[in-house]
PDB file of C-alpha atoms and ligand atoms in Angstrom:
ATOM      1  CA  UNK M 102     -76.353 -77.998 -23.201  1.00 42.00           C
ATOM      2  CA  UNK M 103     -75.184 -80.346 -21.175  1.00 42.00           C
ATOM      3  CA  UNK M 104     -77.817 -81.181 -17.726  1.00 41.00           C
ATOM      4  CA  UNK M 105     -75.639 -81.266 -14.431  1.00 45.00           C
ATOM      5  CA  UNK M 106     -76.671 -85.209 -13.092  1.00 43.00           C
ATOM      6  CA  UNK M 107     -79.074 -84.907 -10.398  1.00 45.00           C
ATOM      7  CA  UNK M 108     -77.819 -86.899  -7.514  1.00 51.00           C
ATOM      8  CA  UNK M 109     -79.348 -87.467  -3.622  1.00 47.00           C
ATOM      9  CA  UNK M 110     -76.434 -87.305  -1.859  1.00 53.00           C
ATOM     10  CA  UNK M 111     -76.593 -90.821   0.221  1.00 69.00           C
ATOM     11  CA  UNK M 112     -77.832 -90.078   4.313  1.00 78.00           C
ATOM     12  CA  UNK M 113     -75.547 -90.032   7.488  1.00 81.00           C
ATOM     13  CA  UNK M 114     -78.299 -91.804   9.129  1.00 86.00           C
ATOM     14  CA  UNK M 115     -80.061 -94.977   7.038  1.00 86.00           C
ATOM     15  CA  UNK M 116     -82.250 -96.808   8.786  1.00 90.00           C
ATOM     16  CA  UNK M 117     -86.015 -97.563   7.373  1.00 89.00           C
ATOM     17  CA  UNK M 118     -87.536-100.158   8.834  1.00 91.00           C
ATOM     18  CA  UNK M 119     -86.806 -98.879  11.815  1.00 92.00           C
ATOM     19  CA  UNK M 120     -88.314 -94.945  11.010  1.00 94.00           C
ATOM     20  CA  UNK M 121     -91.325 -96.799   9.479  1.00 94.00           C
ATOM     21  CA  UNK M 122     -91.569 -99.188  12.510  1.00 93.00           C
ATOM     22  CA  UNK M 123     -91.239 -96.036  14.630  1.00 94.00           C
ATOM     23  CA  UNK M 124     -93.296 -93.442  13.364  1.00 93.00           C
ATOM     24  CA  UNK M 125     -96.272 -96.682  14.058  1.00 95.00           C
ATOM     25  CA  UNK M 126     -95.479 -96.868  17.293  1.00 94.00           C
ATOM     26  CA  UNK M 127     -94.455 -93.289  18.724  1.00 94.00           C
ATOM     27  CA  UNK M 128     -97.731 -91.674  17.737  1.00 94.00           C
ATOM     28  CA  UNK M 129     -99.432 -94.552  19.751  1.00 92.00           C
ATOM     29  CA  UNK M 130     -96.796 -94.484  22.879  1.00 92.00           C
ATOM     30  CA  UNK M 131     -98.799 -90.842  22.571  1.00 92.00           C
ATOM     31  CA  UNK M 132    -101.999 -91.555  24.304  1.00 90.00           C
ATOM     32  CA  UNK M 133    -101.171 -95.034  25.109  1.00 88.00           C
ATOM     33  CA  UNK M 134     -97.528 -94.926  27.197  1.00 87.00           C
ATOM     34  CA  UNK M 135     -98.171 -91.594  28.122  1.00 90.00           C
ATOM     35  CA  UNK M 136     -95.709 -89.963  26.161  1.00 94.00           C
ATOM     36  CA  UNK M 137     -97.177 -86.867  25.300  1.00 96.00           C
ATOM     37  CA  UNK M 138     -97.531 -86.006  29.269  1.00 95.00           C
ATOM     38  CA  UNK M 139     -93.769 -86.313  29.238  1.00 96.00           C
ATOM     39  CA  UNK M 140     -93.422 -84.335  25.873  1.00 98.00           C
ATOM     40  CA  UNK M 141     -95.209 -81.215  27.568  1.00 97.00           C
ATOM     41  CA  UNK M 142     -92.908 -82.188  30.907  1.00 98.00           C
ATOM     42  CA  UNK M 143     -90.153 -81.179  28.916  1.00 98.00           C
ATOM     43  CA  UNK M 144     -90.634 -78.757  27.232  1.00 98.00           C
ATOM     44  CA  UNK M 145     -92.248 -76.276  29.063  1.00 98.00           C
ATOM     45  CA  UNK M 146     -91.332 -72.914  29.965  1.00 98.00           C
ATOM     46  CA  UNK M 147     -88.474 -73.192  27.238  1.00 98.00           C
ATOM     47  CA  UNK M 148     -88.147 -70.061  25.253  1.00 98.00           C
ATOM     48  CA  UNK M 149     -86.431 -67.925  23.055  1.00 98.00           C
ATOM     49  CA  UNK M 150     -84.795 -70.823  19.772  1.00 98.00           C
ATOM     50  CA  UNK M 151     -84.380 -73.762  20.189  1.00 98.00           C
ATOM     51  CA  UNK M 152     -82.425 -76.430  18.540  1.00 99.00           C
ATOM     52  CA  UNK M 153     -84.225 -79.933  18.850  1.00 98.00           C
ATOM     53  CA  UNK M 154     -81.935 -83.494  18.048  1.00 98.00           C
ATOM     54  CA  UNK M 155     -82.628 -85.964  16.426  1.00 98.00           C
ATOM     55  CA  UNK M 156     -86.367 -84.751  15.814  1.00 98.00           C
ATOM     56  CA  UNK M 157     -87.793 -88.271  15.071  1.00 98.00           C
ATOM     57  CA  UNK M 158     -91.025 -87.047  13.186  1.00 98.00           C
ATOM     58  CA  UNK M 159     -91.799 -84.215  14.652  1.00 98.00           C
ATOM     59  CA  UNK M 160     -93.808 -85.064  17.677  1.00 98.00           C
ATOM     60  CA  UNK M 161     -92.026 -82.542  19.940  1.00 98.00           C
ATOM     61  CA  UNK M 162     -92.971 -79.951  17.365  1.00 98.00           C
ATOM     62  CA  UNK M 163     -96.819 -79.506  18.805  1.00 97.00           C
ATOM     63  CA  UNK M 164     -96.357 -79.028  22.211  1.00 98.00           C
ATOM     64  CA  UNK M 165     -92.811 -76.013  22.122  1.00 98.00           C
ATOM     65  CA  UNK M 166     -94.448 -73.211  24.252  1.00 98.00           C
ATOM     66  CA  UNK M 167     -95.842 -70.090  22.279  1.00 97.00           C
ATOM     67  CA  UNK M 168     -92.913 -68.390  24.048  1.00 98.00           C
ATOM     68  CA  UNK M 169     -90.134 -70.020  21.698  1.00 98.00           C
ATOM     69  CA  UNK M 170     -89.811 -68.282  18.821  1.00 98.00           C
ATOM     70  CA  UNK M 171     -88.211 -71.230  16.935  1.00 98.00           C
ATOM     71  CA  UNK M 172     -87.528 -73.960  16.738  1.00 98.00           C
ATOM     72  CA  UNK M 173     -84.707 -75.927  13.918  1.00 98.00           C
ATOM     73  CA  UNK M 174     -85.089 -79.006  14.290  1.00 98.00           C
ATOM     74  CA  UNK M 175     -81.895 -82.106  13.531  1.00 98.00           C
ATOM     75  CA  UNK M 176     -83.163 -84.663  11.770  1.00 98.00           C
ATOM     76  CA  UNK M 177     -81.008 -87.306   9.654  1.00 97.00           C
ATOM     77  CA  UNK M 178     -82.804 -89.583   8.725  1.00 96.00           C
ATOM     78  CA  UNK M 179     -84.531 -88.948   5.309  1.00 96.00           C
ATOM     79  CA  UNK M 180     -87.674 -91.057   6.102  1.00 96.00           C
ATOM     80  CA  UNK M 181     -88.742 -89.438   9.379  1.00 97.00           C
ATOM     81  CA  UNK M 182     -87.107 -85.642   8.209  1.00 97.00           C
ATOM     82  CA  UNK M 183     -90.319 -85.989   5.826  1.00 97.00           C
ATOM     83  CA  UNK M 184     -92.723 -87.161   8.256  1.00 97.00           C
ATOM     84  CA  UNK M 185     -91.031 -83.925  10.756  1.00 98.00           C
ATOM     85  CA  UNK M 186     -91.792 -81.618   7.947  1.00 98.00           C
ATOM     86  CA  UNK M 187     -94.931 -82.743   8.204  1.00 98.00           C
ATOM     87  CA  UNK M 188     -95.463 -82.046  11.949  1.00 98.00           C
ATOM     88  CA  UNK M 189     -93.504 -78.326  10.803  1.00 98.00           C
ATOM     89  CA  UNK M 190     -96.562 -77.573   9.017  1.00 97.00           C
ATOM     90  CA  UNK M 191     -99.472 -78.204  11.869  1.00 96.00           C
ATOM     91  CA  UNK M 192     -97.262 -76.826  15.153  1.00 97.00           C
ATOM     92  CA  UNK M 193     -98.144 -73.439  16.237  1.00 93.00           C
ATOM     93  CA  UNK M 194     -94.627 -72.135  16.109  1.00 97.00           C
ATOM     94  CA  UNK M 195     -91.629 -72.104  13.400  1.00 98.00           C
ATOM     95  CA  UNK M 196     -89.782 -74.815  13.062  1.00 98.00           C
ATOM     96  CA  UNK M 197     -87.031 -75.399  10.456  1.00 98.00           C
ATOM     97  CA  UNK M 198     -86.411 -79.213   9.939  1.00 98.00           C
ATOM     98  CA  UNK M 199     -82.850 -79.496   8.702  1.00 97.00           C
ATOM     99  CA  UNK M 200     -81.016 -82.657   7.852  1.00 97.00           C
ATOM    100  CA  UNK M 201     -77.343 -83.069  10.726  1.00 97.00           C
ATOM    101  CA  UNK M 202     -76.306 -85.043  12.711  1.00 97.00           C
ATOM    102  CA  UNK M 203     -76.238 -84.551  16.007  1.00 98.00           C
ATOM    103  CA  UNK M 204     -71.995 -85.067  16.568  1.00 98.00           C
ATOM    104  CA  UNK M 205     -71.472 -81.950  13.943  1.00 98.00           C
ATOM    105  CA  UNK M 206     -74.767 -79.776  13.741  1.00 98.00           C
ATOM    106  CA  UNK M 207     -74.966 -77.400  11.067  1.00 98.00           C
ATOM    107  CA  UNK M 208     -75.755 -74.079  12.830  1.00 98.00           C
ATOM    108  CA  UNK M 209     -73.400 -71.200  14.374  1.00 98.00           C
ATOM    109  CA  UNK M 210     -71.825 -71.798  17.460  1.00 98.00           C
ATOM    110  CA  UNK M 211     -73.935 -69.847  20.752  1.00 98.00           C
ATOM    111  CA  UNK M 212     -76.879 -69.298  18.385  1.00 98.00           C
ATOM    112  CA  UNK M 213     -80.072 -71.353  20.729  1.00 98.00           C
ATOM    113  CA  UNK M 214     -80.861 -70.338  24.221  1.00 98.00           C
ATOM    114  CA  UNK M 215     -82.076 -74.332  24.434  1.00 98.00           C
ATOM    115  CA  UNK M 216     -81.259 -76.947  23.113  1.00 99.00           C
ATOM    116  CA  UNK M 217     -83.891 -81.097  23.638  1.00 98.00           C
ATOM    117  CA  UNK M 218     -82.789 -84.584  23.154  1.00 98.00           C
ATOM    118  CA  UNK M 219     -84.997 -86.904  23.611  1.00 98.00           C
ATOM    119  CA  UNK M 220     -84.479 -90.412  22.840  1.00 97.00           C
ATOM    120  CA  UNK M 221     -81.518 -89.871  21.272  1.00 98.00           C
ATOM    121  CA  UNK M 222     -78.246 -89.603  23.642  1.00 98.00           C
ATOM    122  CA  UNK M 223     -79.360 -93.459  23.426  1.00 97.00           C
ATOM    123  CA  UNK M 224     -78.681 -93.623  19.356  1.00 97.00           C
ATOM    124  CA  UNK M 225     -76.009 -91.614  18.205  1.00 97.00           C
ATOM    125  CA  UNK M 226     -72.779 -92.005  17.180  1.00 96.00           C
ATOM    126  CA  UNK M 227     -70.788 -90.225  19.469  1.00 97.00           C
ATOM    127  CA  UNK M 228     -71.899 -89.396  23.109  1.00 98.00           C
ATOM    128  CA  UNK M 229     -69.473 -87.057  24.245  1.00 98.00           C
ATOM    129  CA  UNK M 230     -68.835 -85.652  20.373  1.00 98.00           C
ATOM    130  CA  UNK M 231     -72.686 -84.886  20.254  1.00 98.00           C
ATOM    131  CA  UNK M 232     -72.731 -83.186  23.577  1.00 98.00           C
ATOM    132  CA  UNK M 233     -70.098 -81.049  23.202  1.00 98.00           C
ATOM    133  CA  UNK M 234     -71.947 -80.556  19.801  1.00 98.00           C
ATOM    134  CA  UNK M 235     -74.787 -79.404  21.498  1.00 98.00           C
ATOM    135  CA  UNK M 236     -73.118 -77.410  24.095  1.00 98.00           C
ATOM    136  CA  UNK M 237     -71.109 -75.286  21.603  1.00 98.00           C
ATOM    137  CA  UNK M 238     -74.578 -74.367  19.712  1.00 98.00           C
ATOM    138  CA  UNK M 239     -76.431 -73.395  23.510  1.00 98.00           C
ATOM    139  CA  UNK M 240     -75.539 -69.584  24.354  1.00 98.00           C
ATOM    140  CA  UNK M 241     -73.746 -69.103  27.680  1.00 98.00           C
ATOM    141  CA  UNK M 242     -76.707 -69.992  30.242  1.00 98.00           C
ATOM    142  CA  UNK M 243     -78.284 -72.263  27.980  1.00 98.00           C
ATOM    143  CA  UNK M 244     -80.310 -74.823  28.594  1.00 98.00           C
ATOM    144  CA  UNK M 245     -80.610 -78.901  27.298  1.00 98.00           C
ATOM    145  CA  UNK M 246     -83.654 -80.251  27.745  1.00 98.00           C
ATOM    146  CA  UNK M 247     -84.019 -83.855  28.047  1.00 98.00           C
ATOM    147  CA  UNK M 248     -85.751 -87.436  28.029  1.00 98.00           C
ATOM    148  CA  UNK M 249     -83.247 -90.565  28.002  1.00 97.00           C
ATOM    149  CA  UNK M 250     -83.982 -94.216  28.632  1.00 92.00           C
ATOM    150  CA  UNK M 251     -81.338 -94.811  30.321  1.00 95.00           C
ATOM    151  CA  UNK M 252     -79.136 -97.440  32.388  1.00 94.00           C
ATOM    152  CA  UNK M 253     -81.737 -99.538  35.019  1.00 95.00           C
ATOM    153  CA  UNK M 254     -80.998 -99.902  38.424  1.00 93.00           C
ATOM    154  CA  UNK M 255     -81.575-103.176  39.319  1.00 93.00           C
ATOM    155  CA  UNK M 256     -79.006-105.779  37.625  1.00 95.00           C
ATOM    156  CA  UNK M 257     -80.973-107.970  36.428  1.00 96.00           C
ATOM    157  CA  UNK M 258     -81.689-105.636  34.060  1.00 96.00           C
ATOM    158  CA  UNK M 259     -78.540-103.246  33.699  1.00 96.00           C
ATOM    159  CA  UNK M 260     -77.497-106.895  31.971  1.00 96.00           C
ATOM    160  CA  UNK M 261     -79.996-108.021  30.055  1.00 96.00           C
ATOM    161  CA  UNK M 262     -79.373-104.515  29.014  1.00 97.00           C
ATOM    162  CA  UNK M 263     -75.674-105.431  28.056  1.00 96.00           C
ATOM    163  CA  UNK M 264     -76.729-108.274  26.266  1.00 96.00           C
ATOM    164  CA  UNK M 265     -79.059-106.572  23.908  1.00 96.00           C
ATOM    165  CA  UNK M 266     -77.063-103.252  23.665  1.00 96.00           C
ATOM    166  CA  UNK M 267     -74.037-106.626  22.363  1.00 95.00           C
ATOM    167  CA  UNK M 268     -76.086-108.343  19.994  1.00 96.00           C
ATOM    168  CA  UNK M 269     -78.879-107.670  18.254  1.00 95.00           C
ATOM    169  CA  UNK M 270     -80.958-104.827  19.526  1.00 94.00           C
ATOM    170  CA  UNK M 271     -78.450-102.284  18.006  1.00 95.00           C
ATOM    171  CA  UNK M 272     -79.482-102.963  14.750  1.00 94.00           C
ATOM    172  CA  UNK M 273     -82.910-103.789  14.963  1.00 93.00           C
ATOM    173  CA  UNK M 274     -84.084 -99.862  16.639  1.00 94.00           C
ATOM    174  CA  UNK M 275     -81.989 -97.856  14.619  1.00 93.00           C
ATOM    175  CA  UNK M 276     -78.465 -98.206  16.503  1.00 93.00           C
ATOM    176  CA  UNK M 277     -80.327 -97.210  19.875  1.00 95.00           C
ATOM    177  CA  UNK M 278     -78.535 -99.107  22.645  1.00 96.00           C
ATOM    178  CA  UNK M 279     -80.848 -99.091  26.189  1.00 96.00           C
ATOM    179  CA  UNK M 280     -77.570 -99.221  28.587  1.00 95.00           C
ATOM    180  CA  UNK M 281     -75.959 -95.313  27.849  1.00 96.00           C
ATOM    181  CA  UNK M 282     -75.313 -93.672  31.499  1.00 95.00           C
ATOM    182  CA  UNK M 283     -77.394 -90.193  29.161  1.00 97.00           C
ATOM    183  CA  UNK M 284     -76.728 -88.244  33.293  1.00 97.00           C
ATOM    184  CA  UNK M 285     -73.477 -89.015  33.357  1.00 97.00           C
ATOM    185  CA  UNK M 286     -72.202 -88.235  29.938  1.00 98.00           C
ATOM    186  CA  UNK M 287     -73.799 -85.134  29.734  1.00 98.00           C
ATOM    187  CA  UNK M 288     -72.600 -84.068  32.885  1.00 97.00           C
ATOM    188  CA  UNK M 289     -68.736 -85.267  31.754  1.00 98.00           C
ATOM    189  CA  UNK M 290     -69.500 -82.953  29.122  1.00 98.00           C
ATOM    190  CA  UNK M 291     -69.361 -79.927  31.366  1.00 97.00           C
ATOM    191  CA  UNK M 292     -73.454 -79.260  31.927  1.00 98.00           C
ATOM    192  CA  UNK M 293     -74.507 -78.279  35.597  1.00 98.00           C
ATOM    193  CA  UNK M 294     -77.552 -80.524  35.430  1.00 98.00           C
ATOM    194  CA  UNK M 295     -79.811 -78.525  36.776  1.00 98.00           C
ATOM    195  CA  UNK M 296     -82.756 -80.855  38.628  1.00 98.00           C
ATOM    196  CA  UNK M 297     -83.749 -84.270  36.534  1.00 98.00           C
ATOM    197  CA  UNK M 298     -86.508 -86.885  37.708  1.00 97.00           C
ATOM    198  CA  UNK M 299     -86.578 -91.352  36.905  1.00 96.00           C
ATOM    199  CA  UNK M 300     -89.457 -91.829  34.678  1.00 94.00           C
ATOM    200  CA  UNK M 301     -90.460 -95.611  33.790  1.00 92.00           C
ATOM    201  CA  UNK M 302     -92.286 -95.537  30.927  1.00 92.00           C
ATOM    202  CA  UNK M 303     -94.104 -97.119  30.141  1.00 88.00           C
ATOM    203  CA  UNK M 304     -96.010 -94.791  32.712  1.00 80.00           C
ATOM    204  CA  UNK M 305     -97.364 -97.578  35.709  1.00 80.00           C
ATOM    205  CA  UNK M 306     -97.042-100.433  32.505  1.00 81.00           C
ATOM    206  CA  UNK M 307     -94.523-103.443  32.455  1.00 87.00           C
ATOM    207  CA  UNK M 308     -90.735-102.949  32.630  1.00 92.00           C
ATOM    208  CA  UNK M 309     -88.749-103.187  29.691  1.00 94.00           C
ATOM    209  CA  UNK M 310     -85.256-103.102  29.291  1.00 95.00           C
ATOM    210  CA  UNK M 311     -86.304 -99.616  28.098  1.00 94.00           C
ATOM    211  CA  UNK M 312     -88.053 -98.570  30.684  1.00 94.00           C
ATOM    212  CA  UNK M 313     -85.646 -96.353  32.769  1.00 95.00           C
ATOM    213  CA  UNK M 314     -85.329 -93.148  31.718  1.00 96.00           C
ATOM    214  CA  UNK M 315     -84.557 -89.200  33.285  1.00 98.00           C
ATOM    215  CA  UNK M 316     -86.712 -86.428  32.628  1.00 98.00           C
ATOM    216  CA  UNK M 317     -84.850 -83.308  32.852  1.00 98.00           C
ATOM    217  CA  UNK M 318     -82.534 -79.677  32.453  1.00 98.00           C
ATOM    218  CA  UNK M 319     -78.715 -79.349  32.203  1.00 98.00           C
ATOM    219  CA  UNK M 320     -77.443 -75.960  32.418  1.00 98.00           C
ATOM    220  CA  UNK M 321     -74.199 -74.742  29.687  1.00 97.00           C
ATOM    221  CA  UNK M 322     -71.838 -71.690  32.548  1.00 91.00           C
ATOM    222  CA  UNK M 323     -73.394 -68.392  32.023  1.00 89.00           C
ATOM    223  CA  UNK M 324     -69.129 -67.926  31.892  1.00 82.00           C
ATOM    224  CA  UNK M 325     -68.214 -67.629  28.516  1.00 71.00           C
ATOM    225  CA  UNK M 326     -66.009 -70.128  27.745  1.00 59.00           C
ATOM    226  CA  UNK M 327     -63.058 -68.956  25.789  1.00 57.00           C
ATOM    227  CA  UNK M 328     -62.840 -72.868  23.922  1.00 52.00           C
ATOM    228  CA  UNK M 329     -65.956 -72.979  21.800  1.00 48.00           C
ATOM    229  CA  UNK M 330     -66.144 -69.931  20.396  1.00 47.00           C
ATOM    230  CA  UNK M 331     -65.440 -71.233  16.719  1.00 41.00           C
ATOM    231  CA  UNK M 332     -68.230 -70.571  14.100  1.00 38.00           C
ATOM    232  CA  UNK M 333     -69.129 -73.075  11.893  1.00 41.00           C
TER     233      UNK M 333
HETATM  234  C1  LIG L 231     -86.194 -92.848  18.992  1.00 70.81           C
HETATM  235  S1  LIG L 231     -86.406 -91.398  17.551  1.00 70.81           S
HETATM  236  C2  LIG L 231     -86.128 -90.564  18.871  1.00 70.81           C
HETATM  237  C3  LIG L 231     -86.894 -89.798  17.900  1.00 70.81           C
HETATM  238  C4  LIG L 231     -87.052 -88.073  18.643  1.00 70.81           C
HETATM  239  N1  LIG L 231     -86.595 -87.278  19.128  1.00 70.81           N
HETATM  240  C5  LIG L 231     -88.862 -88.661  19.363  1.00 70.81           C
HETATM  241  O1  LIG L 231     -88.444 -88.044  20.722  1.00 70.81           O
HETATM  242  O2  LIG L 231     -89.674 -89.242  19.125  1.00 70.81           O
HETATM  243  C6  LIG L 231     -84.099 -90.919  17.917  1.00 70.81           C
HETATM  244  C7  LIG L 231     -83.847 -90.220  17.023  1.00 70.81           C
HETATM  245  O3  LIG L 231     -82.543 -89.844  16.569  1.00 70.81           O
HETATM  246  C8  LIG L 231     -81.870 -90.095  15.372  1.00 70.81           C
HETATM  247  N2  LIG L 231     -80.914 -90.463  15.558  1.00 70.81           N
HETATM  248  C9  LIG L 231     -79.901 -91.195  14.890  1.00 70.81           C
HETATM  249  N3  LIG L 231     -78.853 -90.392  14.924  1.00 70.81           N
HETATM  250  C10 LIG L 231     -78.330 -89.511  15.247  1.00 70.81           C
HETATM  251  C11 LIG L 231     -77.340 -88.495  15.015  1.00 70.81           C
HETATM  252  N4  LIG L 231     -76.323 -89.363  15.042  1.00 70.81           N
HETATM  253  N5  LIG L 231     -77.674 -87.027  15.157  1.00 70.81           N
HETATM  254  C12 LIG L 231     -78.272 -87.187  15.512  1.00 70.81           C
HETATM  255  N6  LIG L 231     -79.735 -87.800  15.420  1.00 70.81           N
HETATM  256  C13 LIG L 231     -79.957 -88.942  15.014  1.00 70.81           C
HETATM  257  C14 LIG L 231     -83.022 -91.172  14.401  1.00 70.81           C
HETATM  258  O4  LIG L 231     -82.298 -90.602  12.986  1.00 70.81           O
HETATM  259  C15 LIG L 231     -84.375 -90.699  15.277  1.00 70.81           C
HETATM  260  O5  LIG L 231     -85.336 -89.742  14.639  1.00 70.81           O
END
């Protein structure tokens, strides 16, 4: 009898060096840069079924409130996904870690009460397609919680961001772009931005090209939109 070869499929996102760096740096940033507090604020008040986009090593999982019944955590990068699976085992709520990308979420339409994007819209290959997918999988009236670093207000820093994005930064930082305007993209995708505040990270620390952040809540319109009914 011939055995079928068990080929491991190629990952959609492959950044093993960045993944190992991020796994260490992000854990340190929880206390050193105040990220734990930001994550708690980001997720506070969520309930029901939640999809997290680009969950990384799963540092949000510990901060989901008990009213969240289930988290589906999408993560395309293998090293980070394996770490996320470990974080899921320690989470206080059920977390299912699933391979996939924001541009083609492997879930049914209108299946989630909430979606979470933290430090991921800077990195996805196609921001508008990713946000259209997030909108598709949220139920009408569902909420998108976001924490994203964005284009800086100051001219000099914005110019630095553009220079970095046009040269080596995306290569070094797993595809990250420092100067994307996440807030404008969320609005352009048809979400209603309900609240947001600007945050500088690290809180009270030096200004870096990744320091200007927005933390907020946007909502999919409660009116059923016939164009987004297709099931995947
Ligand atoms: C800077 S990390 C942020 C991880 C996590 N969200 C957090 O808050 O720590 C960016 C994450 O986006 C993931 N990512 C990259 N491209 C993606 C895509 N097209 N769709 C979904 N996630 C993606 C990366 O693998 C990585 O886990």
